[in-house]
mmCIF file of C-alpha atoms in Angstrom:
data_model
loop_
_atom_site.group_PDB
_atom_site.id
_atom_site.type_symbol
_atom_site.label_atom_id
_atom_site.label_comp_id
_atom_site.label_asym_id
_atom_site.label_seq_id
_atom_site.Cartn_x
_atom_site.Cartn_y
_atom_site.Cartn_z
ATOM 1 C CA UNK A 1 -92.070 -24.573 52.514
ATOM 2 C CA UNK A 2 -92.145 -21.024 52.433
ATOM 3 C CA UNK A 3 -94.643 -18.373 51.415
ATOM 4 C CA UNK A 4 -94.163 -15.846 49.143
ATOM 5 C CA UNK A 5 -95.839 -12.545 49.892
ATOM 6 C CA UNK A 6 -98.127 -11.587 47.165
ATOM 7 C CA UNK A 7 -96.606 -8.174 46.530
ATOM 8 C CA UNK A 8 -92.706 -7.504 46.140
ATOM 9 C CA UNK A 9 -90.585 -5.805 48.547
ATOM 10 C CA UNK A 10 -89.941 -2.149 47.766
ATOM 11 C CA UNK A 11 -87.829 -1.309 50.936
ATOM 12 C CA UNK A 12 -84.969 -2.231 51.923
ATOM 13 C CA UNK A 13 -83.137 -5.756 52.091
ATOM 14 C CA UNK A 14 -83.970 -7.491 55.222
ATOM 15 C CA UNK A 15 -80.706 -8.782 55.306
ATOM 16 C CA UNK A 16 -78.053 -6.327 56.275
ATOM 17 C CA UNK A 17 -75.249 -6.001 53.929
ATOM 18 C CA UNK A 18 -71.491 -7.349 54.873
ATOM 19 C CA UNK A 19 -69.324 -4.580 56.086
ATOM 20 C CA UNK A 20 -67.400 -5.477 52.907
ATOM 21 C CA UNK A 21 -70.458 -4.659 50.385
ATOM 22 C CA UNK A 22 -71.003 -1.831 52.509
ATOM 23 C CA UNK A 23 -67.613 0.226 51.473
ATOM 24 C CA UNK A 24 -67.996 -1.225 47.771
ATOM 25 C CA UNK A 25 -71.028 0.551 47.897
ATOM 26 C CA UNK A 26 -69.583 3.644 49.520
ATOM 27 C CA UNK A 27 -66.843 3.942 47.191
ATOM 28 C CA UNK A 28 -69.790 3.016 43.905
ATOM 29 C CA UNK A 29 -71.243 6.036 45.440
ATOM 30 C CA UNK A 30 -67.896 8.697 46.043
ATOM 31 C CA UNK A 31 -67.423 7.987 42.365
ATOM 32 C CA UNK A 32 -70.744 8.835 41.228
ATOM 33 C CA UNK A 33 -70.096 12.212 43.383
ATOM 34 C CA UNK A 34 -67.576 13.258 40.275
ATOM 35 C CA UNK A 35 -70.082 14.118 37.262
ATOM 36 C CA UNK A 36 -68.668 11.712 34.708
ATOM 37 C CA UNK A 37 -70.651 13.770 32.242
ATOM 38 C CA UNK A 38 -69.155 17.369 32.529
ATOM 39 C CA UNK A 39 -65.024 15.558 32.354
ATOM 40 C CA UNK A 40 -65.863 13.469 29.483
ATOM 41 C CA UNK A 41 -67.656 16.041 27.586
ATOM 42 C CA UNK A 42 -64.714 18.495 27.936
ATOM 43 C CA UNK A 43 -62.488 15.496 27.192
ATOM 44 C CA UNK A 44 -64.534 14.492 24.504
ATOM 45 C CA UNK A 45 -64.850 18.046 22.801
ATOM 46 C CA UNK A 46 -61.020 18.483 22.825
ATOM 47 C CA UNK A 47 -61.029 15.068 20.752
ATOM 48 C CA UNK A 48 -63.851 16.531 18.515
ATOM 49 C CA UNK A 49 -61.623 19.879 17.967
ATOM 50 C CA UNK A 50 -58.296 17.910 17.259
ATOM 51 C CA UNK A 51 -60.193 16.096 14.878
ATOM 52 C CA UNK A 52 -61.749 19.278 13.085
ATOM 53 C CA UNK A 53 -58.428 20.306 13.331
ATOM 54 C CA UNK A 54 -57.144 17.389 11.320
ATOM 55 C CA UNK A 55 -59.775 18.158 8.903
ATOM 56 C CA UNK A 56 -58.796 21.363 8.404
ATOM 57 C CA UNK A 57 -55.328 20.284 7.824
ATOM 58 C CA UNK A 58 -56.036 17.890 5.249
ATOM 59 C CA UNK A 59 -58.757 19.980 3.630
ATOM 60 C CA UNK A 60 -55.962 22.787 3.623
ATOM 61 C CA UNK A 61 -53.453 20.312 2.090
ATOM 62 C CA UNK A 62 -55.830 19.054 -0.738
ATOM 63 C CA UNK A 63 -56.821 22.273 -1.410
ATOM 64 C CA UNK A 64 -52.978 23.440 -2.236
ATOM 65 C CA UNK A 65 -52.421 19.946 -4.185
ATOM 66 C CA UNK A 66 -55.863 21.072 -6.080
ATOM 67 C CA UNK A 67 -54.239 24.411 -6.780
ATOM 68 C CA UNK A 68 -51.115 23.440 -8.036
ATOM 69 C CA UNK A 69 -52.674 20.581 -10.559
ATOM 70 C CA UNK A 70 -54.828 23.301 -11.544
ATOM 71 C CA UNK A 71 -51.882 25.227 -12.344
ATOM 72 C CA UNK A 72 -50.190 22.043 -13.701
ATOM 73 C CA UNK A 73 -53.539 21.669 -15.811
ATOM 74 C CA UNK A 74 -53.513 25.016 -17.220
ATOM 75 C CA UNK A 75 -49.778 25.012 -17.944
ATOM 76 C CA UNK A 76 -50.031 21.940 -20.233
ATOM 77 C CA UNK A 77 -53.210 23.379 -21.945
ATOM 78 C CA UNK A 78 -51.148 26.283 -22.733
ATOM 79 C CA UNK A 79 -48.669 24.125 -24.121
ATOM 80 C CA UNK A 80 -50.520 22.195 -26.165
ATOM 81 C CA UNK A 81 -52.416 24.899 -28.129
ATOM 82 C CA UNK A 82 -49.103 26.314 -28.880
ATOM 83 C CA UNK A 83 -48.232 22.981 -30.309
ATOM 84 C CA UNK A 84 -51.432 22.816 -32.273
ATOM 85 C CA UNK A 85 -50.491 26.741 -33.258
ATOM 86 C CA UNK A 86 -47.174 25.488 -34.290
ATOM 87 C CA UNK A 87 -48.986 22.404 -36.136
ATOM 88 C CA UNK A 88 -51.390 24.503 -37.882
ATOM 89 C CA UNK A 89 -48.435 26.748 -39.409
ATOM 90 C CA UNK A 90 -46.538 23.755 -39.935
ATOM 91 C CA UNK A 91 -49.296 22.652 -42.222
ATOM 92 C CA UNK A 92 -49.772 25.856 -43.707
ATOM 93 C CA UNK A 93 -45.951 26.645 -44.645
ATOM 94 C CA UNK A 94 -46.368 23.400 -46.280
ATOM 95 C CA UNK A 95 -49.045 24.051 -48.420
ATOM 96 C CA UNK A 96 -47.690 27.375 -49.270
ATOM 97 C CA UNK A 97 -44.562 25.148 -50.249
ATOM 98 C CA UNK A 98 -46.220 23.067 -52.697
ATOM 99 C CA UNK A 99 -48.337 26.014 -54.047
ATOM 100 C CA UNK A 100 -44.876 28.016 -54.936
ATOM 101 C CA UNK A 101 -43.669 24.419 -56.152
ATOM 102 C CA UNK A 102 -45.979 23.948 -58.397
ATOM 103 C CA UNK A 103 -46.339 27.981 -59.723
ATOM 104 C CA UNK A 104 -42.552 27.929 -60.234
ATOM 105 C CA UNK A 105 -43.204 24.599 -62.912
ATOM 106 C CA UNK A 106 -45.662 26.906 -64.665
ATOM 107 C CA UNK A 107 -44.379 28.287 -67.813
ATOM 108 C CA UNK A 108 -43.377 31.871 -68.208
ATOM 109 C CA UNK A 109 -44.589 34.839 -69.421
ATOM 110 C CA UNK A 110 -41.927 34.202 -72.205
ATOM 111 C CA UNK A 111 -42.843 31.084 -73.267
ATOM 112 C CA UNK A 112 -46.207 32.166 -73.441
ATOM 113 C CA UNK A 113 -45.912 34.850 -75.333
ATOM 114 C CA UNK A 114 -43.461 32.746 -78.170
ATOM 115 C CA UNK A 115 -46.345 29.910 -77.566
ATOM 116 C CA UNK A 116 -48.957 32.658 -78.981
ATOM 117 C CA UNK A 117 -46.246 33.554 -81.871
ATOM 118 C CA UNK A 118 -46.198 30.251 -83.205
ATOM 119 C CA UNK A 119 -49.749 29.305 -83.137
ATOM 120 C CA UNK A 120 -50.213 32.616 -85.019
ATOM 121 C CA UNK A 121 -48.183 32.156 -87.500
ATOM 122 C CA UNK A 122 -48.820 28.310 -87.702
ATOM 123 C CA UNK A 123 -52.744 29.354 -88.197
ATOM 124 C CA UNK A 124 -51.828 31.760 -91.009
ATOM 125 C CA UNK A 125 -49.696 29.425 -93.197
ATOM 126 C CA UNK A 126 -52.268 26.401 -92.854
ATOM 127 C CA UNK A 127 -54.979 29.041 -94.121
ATOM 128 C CA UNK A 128 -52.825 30.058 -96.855
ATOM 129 C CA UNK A 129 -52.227 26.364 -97.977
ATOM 130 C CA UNK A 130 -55.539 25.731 -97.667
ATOM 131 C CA UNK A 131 -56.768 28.240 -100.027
ATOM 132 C CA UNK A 132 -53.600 27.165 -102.326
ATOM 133 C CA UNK A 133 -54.909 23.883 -102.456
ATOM 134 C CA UNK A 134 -58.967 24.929 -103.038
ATOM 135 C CA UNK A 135 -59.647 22.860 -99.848
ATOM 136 C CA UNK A 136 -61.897 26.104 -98.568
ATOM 137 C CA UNK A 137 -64.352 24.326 -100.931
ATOM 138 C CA UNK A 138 -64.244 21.423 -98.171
ATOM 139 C CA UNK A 139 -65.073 24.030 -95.415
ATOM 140 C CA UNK A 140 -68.573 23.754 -94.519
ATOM 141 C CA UNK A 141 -70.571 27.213 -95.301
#
């Protein structure tokens, strides 16, 4: 059986490597020489700019849609509190309408005035037959 040693190895590999793992580690190592970091940083900047840019864009684009429902807002509550204008005078010319409707079934100042004629002399002739008739004695004193 074999032994194990009681520490691990912290050197190299006792066996040598194949020529073949040799250049895969040669080539591992040429691509490490290329700082991965600093390319996909830049490349990964320009992605975080396009999409700020796309942002911007739609921020710009909901901001104008915004705007012009504002407007769209505004113009409707324009038009409604002319309609409620043209409501309220619509009510009013209607009252005013039934206020000359019913002044114009009033009685005159003619009518009156005979009115105040006839109870006058209508007053005077019952007093007259009254005091014919000695009914004043009827009157309470």
């Amino acid at each position: 059986m074999t032994e194990t040693s009681p520490s691990p190895s912290t050197g190299p590999a006792i066996v040598p490597a194949s020529p073949a793992a040799r250049e895969a580690n040669v080539q591992a190592d040429a691509g490490s020489a290329v700082p991965p970091p600093a390319s996909s940083g830049g490349d990964q900047l320009a992605r975080i700019e396009d999409k700020c840019a796309r942002i911007e864009d739609k921020y710009a684009r909901s901001e104008a849609l915004l705007s012009r429902v504002e407007e769209k807002v505004e113009g409707a509550a324009g038009r409604m509190n002319e309609a409620a204008r043209q409501s309220d005078l619509a009510a009013l010319r209607s009252e005013v309408r039934a206020v000359a409707d019913r002044t114009r079934r009033l009685p005159g100042a003619g009518a009156l005035v005979l009115t105040a004629v006839i109870t006058a002399v209508l007053t005077v002739v019952l007093m007259i037959a009254v005091q014919r008739l000695n009914l004043d004695a009827m009157l309470p004193r």
